[in-house]
Amino acid sequence: MERTFIMIKPDGVQRGLIGDIISRFETKGFNLVGMKFMAVPRELAEKHYGVHKERPFFGGLVDFITSSPVVAMVWEGEGVVGSARTLIGATNPISSPPGTIRGDYGVTIGRNIIHGSDAIETAQTEIALWFSEGELASWESCAQGWIYE
Ligand code: DAT
Ligand code: MG
């Protein structure tokens, strides 16, 4: 089953949005298979955003992600990688429609509330970076038969 890496960023935690955000993934019908509330070591933030290393915003982005705790999660379900990106919305919250997490709660690109993997392969890399195998738990929801045909 497909899995994706989701992180509620420091601004989402500070603004009291943890419950709402988790609720959106839960009520959509996805399964939570891993979750931890944590301070992010600088080295982990730099690895996670390694693809943006040469961008001018890289230093500020790493400062931001390490500035206050985050909620790191793994969610599972059919098409979860793409669907999570749809639930999250556009990178810049100001151009993200209402109903999306960033569209509902954010204003600027540097404070966009949440991260979600952008492809299946990226998700696998990010899950392995943030979680050990023992921190993930596979399970079947009792609602499975009412979510999937
Ligand atoms: P996304 O998080 O939608 O996958 P991304 O991978 O292009 O977006 O960028 C990673 C994060 O970096 C993004 O969530 C916010 C920050 N970021 C991207 N572009 C930026 C910019 N032009 N100025 C400031 N921060 C930016
Ligand atoms: Mg990205």
mmCIF file of N, CA, C and O in Angstrom, residues 52-60:
data_model
loop_
_atom_site.group_PDB
_atom_site.id
_atom_site.type_symbol
_atom_site.label_atom_id
_atom_site.label_comp_id
_atom_site.label_asym_id
_atom_site.label_seq_id
_atom_site.Cartn_x
_atom_site.Cartn_y
_atom_site.Cartn_z
ATOM 1 N N HIS A 52 16.999 21.579 -2.199
ATOM 2 C CA HIS A 52 16.931 23.049 -2.302
ATOM 3 C C HIS A 52 18.206 23.745 -1.809
ATOM 4 O O HIS A 52 18.223 24.959 -1.623
ATOM 5 N N LYS A 53 19.277 22.948 -1.618
ATOM 6 C CA LYS A 53 20.526 23.447 -1.017
ATOM 7 C C LYS A 53 21.054 24.728 -1.652
ATOM 8 O O LYS A 53 21.570 25.609 -0.966
ATOM 9 N N GLU A 54 20.939 24.835 -2.972
ATOM 10 C CA GLU A 54 21.510 25.987 -3.675
ATOM 11 C C GLU A 54 20.545 27.182 -3.753
ATOM 12 O O GLU A 54 20.917 28.237 -4.264
ATOM 13 N N ARG A 55 19.330 27.014 -3.277
ATOM 14 C CA ARG A 55 18.339 28.091 -3.386
ATOM 15 C C ARG A 55 18.592 29.149 -2.314
ATOM 16 O O ARG A 55 19.054 28.839 -1.215
ATOM 17 N N PRO A 56 18.277 30.416 -2.618
ATOM 18 C CA PRO A 56 18.549 31.505 -1.663
ATOM 19 C C PRO A 56 17.781 31.370 -0.349
ATOM 20 O O PRO A 56 18.224 31.882 0.677
ATOM 21 N N PHE A 57 16.649 30.666 -0.369
ATOM 22 C CA PHE A 57 15.834 30.547 0.847
ATOM 23 C C PHE A 57 16.245 29.376 1.733
ATOM 24 O O PHE A 57 15.676 29.171 2.803
ATOM 25 N N PHE A 58 17.264 28.585 1.302
ATOM 26 C CA PHE A 58 17.614 27.350 2.007
ATOM 27 C C PHE A 58 17.952 27.579 3.494
ATOM 28 O O PHE A 58 17.426 26.897 4.380
ATOM 29 N N GLY A 59 18.815 28.548 3.767
ATOM 30 C CA GLY A 59 19.241 28.805 5.153
ATOM 31 C C GLY A 59 18.067 29.180 6.037
ATOM 32 O O GLY A 59 17.908 28.659 7.150
ATOM 33 N N GLY A 60 17.220 30.060 5.520
ATOM 34 C CA GLY A 60 16.041 30.505 6.275
ATOM 35 C C GLY A 60 15.064 29.369 6.508
ATOM 36 O O GLY A 60 14.437 29.274 7.569
#
